[in-house]
Tab-separated table of C-alpha atoms and ligand atoms in Angstrom:
chain	number	residue	atom	x	y	z
A	30	UNK	CA	0.000	0.000	0.000
A	31	UNK	CA	1.509	3.355	-0.969
A	32	UNK	CA	0.820	6.600	0.856
A	33	UNK	CA	-2.167	7.496	-1.310
A	34	UNK	CA	-3.764	4.051	-1.064
A	35	UNK	CA	-3.189	4.144	2.675
A	36	UNK	CA	-4.967	7.474	3.002
A	37	UNK	CA	-7.834	6.396	0.747
A	38	UNK	CA	-8.284	3.007	2.457
A	39	UNK	CA	-7.656	3.793	6.095
A	40	UNK	CA	-8.080	7.473	6.756
A	41	UNK	CA	-10.547	8.881	4.207
A	42	UNK	CA	-13.431	6.878	5.775
A	43	UNK	CA	-12.669	8.674	9.059
A	44	UNK	CA	-13.011	12.121	7.464
A	45	UNK	CA	-16.784	12.496	7.633
A	46	UNK	CA	-16.913	16.278	8.208
A	47	UNK	CA	-17.872	18.076	4.953
A	48	UNK	CA	-14.962	20.527	5.360
A	49	UNK	CA	-12.465	17.638	5.281
A	50	UNK	CA	-13.376	17.090	1.591
A	51	UNK	CA	-12.676	13.367	1.986
A	52	UNK	CA	-8.967	14.223	2.457
A	53	UNK	CA	-8.783	14.971	-1.269
A	54	UNK	CA	-7.864	18.663	-1.033
A	55	UNK	CA	-4.693	20.378	0.141
A	56	UNK	CA	-6.297	21.544	3.353
A	57	UNK	CA	-9.570	21.396	5.249
A	58	UNK	CA	-12.025	24.207	5.858
A	59	UNK	CA	-13.200	24.595	9.404
A	60	UNK	CA	-15.557	26.963	11.184
A	61	UNK	CA	-16.436	27.198	14.857
A	62	UNK	CA	-20.176	27.415	15.581
A	63	UNK	CA	-21.584	30.968	15.930
A	64	UNK	CA	-20.697	32.472	19.314
A	65	UNK	CA	-18.109	29.795	20.031
A	66	UNK	CA	-14.329	29.861	20.220
A	67	UNK	CA	-11.993	27.221	18.847
A	68	UNK	CA	-9.734	25.421	21.334
A	69	UNK	CA	-6.700	23.606	19.916
A	70	UNK	CA	-4.185	21.237	21.470
A	71	UNK	CA	-1.489	18.812	20.290
A	72	UNK	CA	0.228	15.834	21.848
A	73	UNK	CA	2.918	13.573	20.447
A	74	UNK	CA	3.276	9.841	21.147
A	75	UNK	CA	6.428	7.903	20.299
A	76	UNK	CA	6.875	4.147	20.494
A	77	UNK	CA	9.234	3.236	23.310
A	78	UNK	CA	8.849	6.686	24.895
A	79	UNK	CA	5.125	7.212	25.470
A	80	UNK	CA	3.942	3.669	24.912
A	81	UNK	CA	5.576	0.269	25.026
A	82	UNK	CA	6.399	-1.569	21.800
A	83	UNK	CA	3.891	-4.361	21.352
A	84	UNK	CA	0.917	-2.336	22.614
A	85	UNK	CA	-2.290	-3.151	20.727
A	86	UNK	CA	-2.348	-0.746	17.732
A	87	UNK	CA	-6.018	0.181	18.199
A	88	UNK	CA	-5.184	1.268	21.719
A	89	UNK	CA	-2.144	3.260	20.584
A	90	UNK	CA	-4.470	5.240	18.312
A	91	UNK	CA	-7.146	5.597	20.978
A	92	UNK	CA	-4.722	6.798	23.628
A	93	UNK	CA	-3.218	9.289	21.185
A	94	UNK	CA	-6.681	10.713	20.630
A	95	UNK	CA	-7.806	10.516	24.249
A	96	UNK	CA	-4.819	12.306	25.800
A	97	UNK	CA	-5.615	15.223	23.506
A	98	UNK	CA	-9.318	15.110	24.358
A	99	UNK	CA	-8.270	15.219	28.006
A	100	UNK	CA	-6.531	18.551	27.339
A	101	UNK	CA	-9.717	19.864	25.711
A	102	UNK	CA	-11.672	18.645	28.740
A	103	UNK	CA	-9.371	20.578	31.076
A	104	UNK	CA	-10.275	23.785	29.229
A	105	UNK	CA	-13.986	22.968	29.312
A	106	UNK	CA	-14.218	22.442	25.544
A	107	UNK	CA	-16.366	20.084	23.520
A	108	UNK	CA	-14.299	18.020	21.018
A	109	UNK	CA	-15.104	18.522	17.328
A	110	UNK	CA	-12.385	17.165	15.055
A	111	UNK	CA	-8.702	16.368	14.787
A	112	UNK	CA	-5.649	16.387	12.562
A	113	UNK	CA	-3.370	13.356	12.518
A	114	UNK	CA	0.350	13.068	11.772
A	115	UNK	CA	1.660	9.512	11.420
A	116	UNK	CA	5.231	8.303	10.993
A	117	UNK	CA	4.989	4.551	10.641
A	118	UNK	CA	7.944	2.199	11.019
A	119	UNK	CA	9.296	0.811	7.756
A	120	UNK	CA	8.353	-2.719	8.850
A	121	UNK	CA	4.792	-1.820	9.869
A	122	UNK	CA	2.291	-4.496	8.763
A	123	UNK	CA	-1.009	-4.006	6.950
A	124	UNK	CA	-2.699	-5.589	9.908
A	125	UNK	CA	-1.145	-3.109	12.340
A	126	UNK	CA	-2.293	-0.193	10.172
A	127	UNK	CA	-5.834	-1.536	9.923
A	128	UNK	CA	-6.094	-2.051	13.666
A	129	UNK	CA	-4.728	1.455	14.256
A	130	UNK	CA	-7.427	2.924	11.993
A	131	UNK	CA	-10.063	0.705	13.612
A	132	UNK	CA	-9.207	2.177	17.028
A	133	UNK	CA	-9.825	5.650	15.631
A	134	UNK	CA	-13.100	4.536	14.042
A	135	UNK	CA	-14.365	3.288	17.407
A	136	UNK	CA	-13.334	6.392	19.294
A	137	UNK	CA	-14.777	8.738	16.683
A	138	UNK	CA	-18.143	7.165	17.495
A	139	UNK	CA	-17.523	7.235	21.243
A	140	UNK	CA	-16.594	10.914	21.270
A	141	UNK	CA	-18.623	12.225	18.321
A	142	UNK	CA	-15.689	13.610	16.348
A	143	UNK	CA	-14.112	13.067	12.934
A	144	UNK	CA	-10.793	13.391	11.143
A	145	UNK	CA	-10.142	16.729	9.451
A	146	UNK	CA	-6.769	16.080	7.815
A	147	UNK	CA	-3.176	15.115	8.382
A	148	UNK	CA	-0.040	13.592	6.923
A	149	UNK	CA	1.437	10.096	6.764
A	150	UNK	CA	5.018	8.956	6.132
A	151	UNK	CA	7.304	6.022	6.829
A	152	UNK	CA	10.276	6.439	9.134
A	153	UNK	CA	13.518	4.494	9.764
A	154	UNK	CA	12.865	5.134	13.466
A	155	UNK	CA	10.128	3.921	15.813
A	156	UNK	CA	6.446	4.729	15.225
A	157	UNK	CA	5.762	8.365	16.054
A	158	UNK	CA	2.404	10.088	16.057
A	159	UNK	CA	1.132	13.595	16.521
A	160	UNK	CA	-2.497	14.544	16.925
A	161	UNK	CA	-4.046	18.001	16.994
A	162	UNK	CA	-7.477	18.047	18.612
A	163	UNK	CA	-9.932	20.848	17.949
A	164	UNK	CA	-12.780	21.733	20.285
A	165	UNK	CA	-15.271	24.504	20.871
A	166	UNK	CA	-16.675	26.445	23.795
A	167	UNK	CA	-18.834	29.547	24.226
A	168	UNK	CA	-16.721	32.677	23.786
A	169	UNK	CA	-14.753	33.674	26.863
A	170	UNK	CA	-15.568	30.588	28.954
A	171	UNK	CA	-12.290	28.624	28.702
A	172	UNK	CA	-11.147	27.326	32.086
A	173	UNK	CA	-7.549	28.401	32.556
A	174	UNK	CA	-4.792	27.231	34.879
A	175	UNK	CA	-4.308	30.721	36.250
A	176	UNK	CA	-7.599	31.276	38.072
A	177	UNK	CA	-6.972	29.673	41.481
A	178	UNK	CA	-7.686	32.130	44.317
A	179	UNK	CA	-6.487	31.829	47.930
A	180	UNK	CA	-9.257	30.063	49.843
A	181	UNK	CA	-10.371	27.976	46.852
A	182	UNK	CA	-10.792	24.267	47.352
A	183	UNK	CA	-8.918	21.759	45.167
A	184	UNK	CA	-10.718	18.748	43.733
A	185	UNK	CA	-9.856	15.768	41.547
A	186	UNK	CA	-12.065	13.527	39.448
A	187	UNK	CA	-11.981	9.716	39.404
A	188	UNK	CA	-9.044	7.939	41.009
A	189	UNK	CA	-5.315	8.689	40.905
A	190	UNK	CA	-2.397	6.277	40.418
A	191	UNK	CA	-3.999	3.631	38.203
A	192	UNK	CA	-1.935	4.638	35.154
A	193	UNK	CA	1.268	4.458	37.200
A	194	UNK	CA	0.427	0.970	38.495
A	195	UNK	CA	-0.625	-0.069	34.993
A	196	UNK	CA	2.789	1.009	33.684
A	197	UNK	CA	4.619	-0.861	36.468
A	198	UNK	CA	2.600	-3.923	35.532
A	199	UNK	CA	3.245	-3.519	31.792
A	200	UNK	CA	6.992	-3.272	32.480
A	201	UNK	CA	6.880	-6.485	34.499
A	202	UNK	CA	7.638	-4.698	37.781
A	203	UNK	CA	4.319	-5.562	39.402
A	204	UNK	CA	2.011	-8.563	39.285
A	205	UNK	CA	-1.310	-8.069	41.067
A	206	UNK	CA	-2.244	-10.873	43.458
A	207	UNK	CA	-5.922	-10.328	42.653
A	208	UNK	CA	-6.231	-11.508	39.027
A	209	UNK	CA	-9.058	-9.094	38.185
A	210	UNK	CA	-6.788	-6.122	38.974
A	211	UNK	CA	-4.550	-6.789	35.962
A	212	UNK	CA	-7.090	-6.016	33.196
A	213	UNK	CA	-8.331	-2.973	35.142
A	214	UNK	CA	-4.845	-1.475	35.461
A	215	UNK	CA	-3.974	-2.346	31.856
A	216	UNK	CA	-7.117	-0.547	30.649
A	217	UNK	CA	-6.327	2.492	32.798
A	218	UNK	CA	-2.871	2.773	31.222
A	219	UNK	CA	-3.858	2.074	27.618
A	220	UNK	CA	-7.368	3.461	27.383
A	221	UNK	CA	-7.812	6.471	29.666
A	222	UNK	CA	-11.214	8.173	29.887
A	223	UNK	CA	-11.009	11.897	29.110
A	224	UNK	CA	-13.389	13.785	31.434
A	225	UNK	CA	-15.062	15.714	28.645
A	226	UNK	CA	-18.542	15.855	30.169
A	227	UNK	CA	-17.215	17.027	33.503
A	228	UNK	CA	-14.937	19.644	31.938
A	229	UNK	CA	-17.815	21.280	30.101
A	230	UNK	CA	-19.979	21.302	33.215
A	231	UNK	CA	-17.191	22.973	35.193
A	232	UNK	CA	-17.355	26.080	32.989
A	233	UNK	CA	-18.534	28.943	35.139
A	234	UNK	CA	-18.019	26.961	38.374
A	235	UNK	CA	-14.340	25.990	38.491
A	236	UNK	CA	-11.856	28.838	38.907
A	237	UNK	CA	-9.055	26.821	37.250
A	238	UNK	CA	-8.409	23.329	35.903
A	239	UNK	CA	-5.703	21.036	34.518
A	240	UNK	CA	-5.705	17.443	33.386
A	241	UNK	CA	-3.460	15.109	35.364
A	242	UNK	CA	-0.918	13.768	32.884
A	243	UNK	CA	2.521	14.359	34.426
A	244	UNK	CA	1.547	13.313	37.979
A	245	UNK	CA	-0.916	14.852	40.429
A	246	UNK	CA	1.693	16.723	42.470
A	247	UNK	CA	3.479	18.053	39.370
A	248	UNK	CA	0.225	19.132	37.763
A	249	UNK	CA	-0.937	20.867	40.953
A	250	UNK	CA	2.433	22.634	40.792
A	251	UNK	CA	1.519	23.876	37.301
A	252	UNK	CA	-1.789	25.222	38.677
A	253	UNK	CA	-0.076	26.841	41.674
A	254	UNK	CA	2.571	28.567	39.554
A	255	UNK	CA	0.121	29.740	36.882
A	256	UNK	CA	-2.145	31.179	39.595
A	257	UNK	CA	0.545	32.523	41.947
A	258	UNK	CA	-0.898	30.716	44.976
A	259	UNK	CA	0.225	28.022	47.385
A	260	UNK	CA	-1.587	24.688	47.343
A	261	UNK	CA	-1.848	22.161	50.140
A	262	UNK	CA	-2.641	18.606	49.085
A	263	UNK	CA	-4.017	16.155	51.643
A	264	UNK	CA	-2.383	12.987	50.276
A	265	UNK	CA	-4.594	10.765	52.445
A	266	UNK	CA	-7.701	12.324	50.850
A	267	UNK	CA	-6.662	11.456	47.265
A	268	UNK	CA	-9.117	8.895	45.861
A	269	UNK	CA	-7.538	5.538	45.022
A	270	UNK	CA	-9.044	2.548	43.236
A	271	UNK	CA	-9.296	-0.813	45.001
A	272	UNK	CA	-6.507	-2.252	42.798
A	273	UNK	CA	-4.211	0.616	43.859
A	274	UNK	CA	-5.186	0.152	47.519
A	275	UNK	CA	-4.298	-3.517	47.220
A	276	UNK	CA	-0.943	-2.653	45.600
A	277	UNK	CA	-0.208	-0.353	48.544
A	278	UNK	CA	-1.276	-3.008	51.046
A	279	UNK	CA	1.009	-5.535	49.339
A	280	UNK	CA	3.912	-3.082	49.596
A	281	UNK	CA	4.251	-3.136	45.795
A	282	UNK	CA	3.992	0.642	45.601
A	283	UNK	CA	3.788	3.695	47.830
A	284	UNK	CA	1.569	6.748	47.922
A	285	UNK	CA	4.303	9.036	46.558
A	286	UNK	CA	4.603	6.849	43.446
A	287	UNK	CA	0.850	7.025	42.824
A	288	UNK	CA	0.753	10.801	43.313
A	289	UNK	CA	3.677	11.421	40.951
A	290	UNK	CA	3.277	8.656	38.364
A	291	UNK	CA	1.041	10.489	35.898
A	292	UNK	CA	-0.978	9.078	32.990
A	293	UNK	CA	-4.163	9.589	35.031
A	294	UNK	CA	-6.067	11.904	32.655
A	295	UNK	CA	-8.348	12.953	35.478
A	296	UNK	CA	-9.153	16.630	36.047
A	297	UNK	CA	-7.696	18.571	38.964
A	298	UNK	CA	-9.570	21.818	39.494
A	299	UNK	CA	-10.261	24.588	41.951
A	300	UNK	CA	-13.442	26.328	43.019
A	301	UNK	CA	-14.544	28.721	45.771
A	302	UNK	CA	-15.532	26.945	49.001
A	303	UNK	CA	-19.185	27.860	48.462
A	304	UNK	CA	-19.409	25.885	45.217
A	305	UNK	CA	-19.626	22.363	46.605
A	306	UNK	CA	-23.282	21.752	45.729
A	307	UNK	CA	-22.799	23.008	42.164
A	308	UNK	CA	-19.670	20.906	41.699
A	309	UNK	CA	-21.238	17.753	43.070
A	310	UNK	CA	-24.289	18.098	40.862
A	311	UNK	CA	-22.049	18.791	37.809
A	312	UNK	CA	-20.066	15.642	38.607
A	313	UNK	CA	-23.276	13.699	39.086
A	314	UNK	CA	-24.550	14.832	35.669
A	315	UNK	CA	-21.203	13.806	34.134
A	316	UNK	CA	-21.333	10.398	35.880
A	317	UNK	CA	-17.936	10.823	37.495
A	318	UNK	CA	-16.921	11.014	41.138
A	319	UNK	CA	-15.061	14.072	42.396
A	320	UNK	CA	-13.149	14.354	45.663
A	321	UNK	CA	-11.993	17.337	47.710
A	322	UNK	CA	-8.221	16.937	48.146
A	323	UNK	CA	-6.748	20.310	49.017
A	324	UNK	CA	-6.859	24.007	49.629
A	325	UNK	CA	-5.304	27.122	48.077
A	326	UNK	CA	-3.691	29.858	50.123
A	327	UNK	CA	-1.416	32.851	49.644
A	328	UNK	CA	1.893	31.633	48.306
A	329	UNK	CA	4.347	31.610	45.447
A	330	UNK	CA	3.438	28.670	43.307
A	331	UNK	CA	4.366	25.886	45.690
A	332	UNK	CA	2.615	22.626	46.605
A	333	UNK	CA	2.764	21.345	50.176
A	334	UNK	CA	1.875	17.686	50.593
A	335	UNK	CA	0.485	16.510	53.931
A	336	UNK	CA	-0.275	12.923	54.851
A	337	UNK	CA	-2.555	12.652	57.883
A	338	UNK	CA	-1.520	16.184	58.816
A	339	UNK	CA	2.237	15.544	58.625
A	340	UNK	CA	4.515	16.844	55.835
A	341	UNK	CA	5.158	14.093	53.295
A	342	UNK	CA	8.493	13.823	51.513
A	343	UNK	CA	8.193	13.478	47.761
A	344	UNK	CA	11.475	13.190	45.857
A	345	UNK	CA	10.196	14.015	42.366
A	346	UNK	CA	6.822	15.556	41.677
A	347	UNK	CA	6.167	13.960	38.299
A	348	UNK	CA	7.245	12.999	34.830
A	349	UNK	CA	9.733	15.301	33.154
A	350	UNK	CA	10.104	15.234	29.402
A	351	UNK	CA	13.581	16.800	29.392
B	408	MG	MG1	-2.707	18.730	29.899
């Protein structure tokens, strides 16, 4: 299959938006709905860096898409479409390519989006992908990182640490004793759930938000610095899944690892203390649990971590790309 056959066979069926012109033009034409702003984000995923070689190709594609949708969710945006850049290994098989495209097909249905355009090449290096996700929100309503005020409460959605335990498991560094924990942790690592519904419902309620990709403590640090406040995280209040609790009980991991591991794709956000009812009903509507985990105060962009009231030592706050 040459580049043009590949595009026609695999990717053109994904380009269902009229402005994508079936991927037959030089570029796509795109317009945000009246009264809305366009929100754009890009993430890169490289084999051996962001995912392990041998990962199911459909899931590689789905994670690539979902980590970008998680960034849209953090801003409060509704996903609309995406651009895809693929550099496939020279030895990539037809089967791998078809499964990759199938993963996108499934997620386009799940998230109600379609492919707008992109580029595809072969590379002498490992597989490398880049995806640009495009979303929309009513003008002026984007949730920024910089809005945390002293006195605001800090919340997180879902549970934290599952991606980190999933990665330990995938690397052969952890084997759950409870057999049902393995597929759960594998799914958390490979197929995160972007909190799109929650993000949109937080518009006008949350004062700031971020998605947890680098590690909860590191990402709270990003919020604290952008907002010029100090944050205190109650480590013992952070919601953990049963599989993570069992890993802790078995001594296979520790709390610091779960709070710094990253790959959670939950939302961490702030809101004034009087907003609890609104937040809880937004979370209820979005069918996701949220948990109060901290407090903002005057400060200079620092995060203090307490565990049962005592300062907790954390050697590294999260994943660093460089
Ligand atoms: Mg992000």
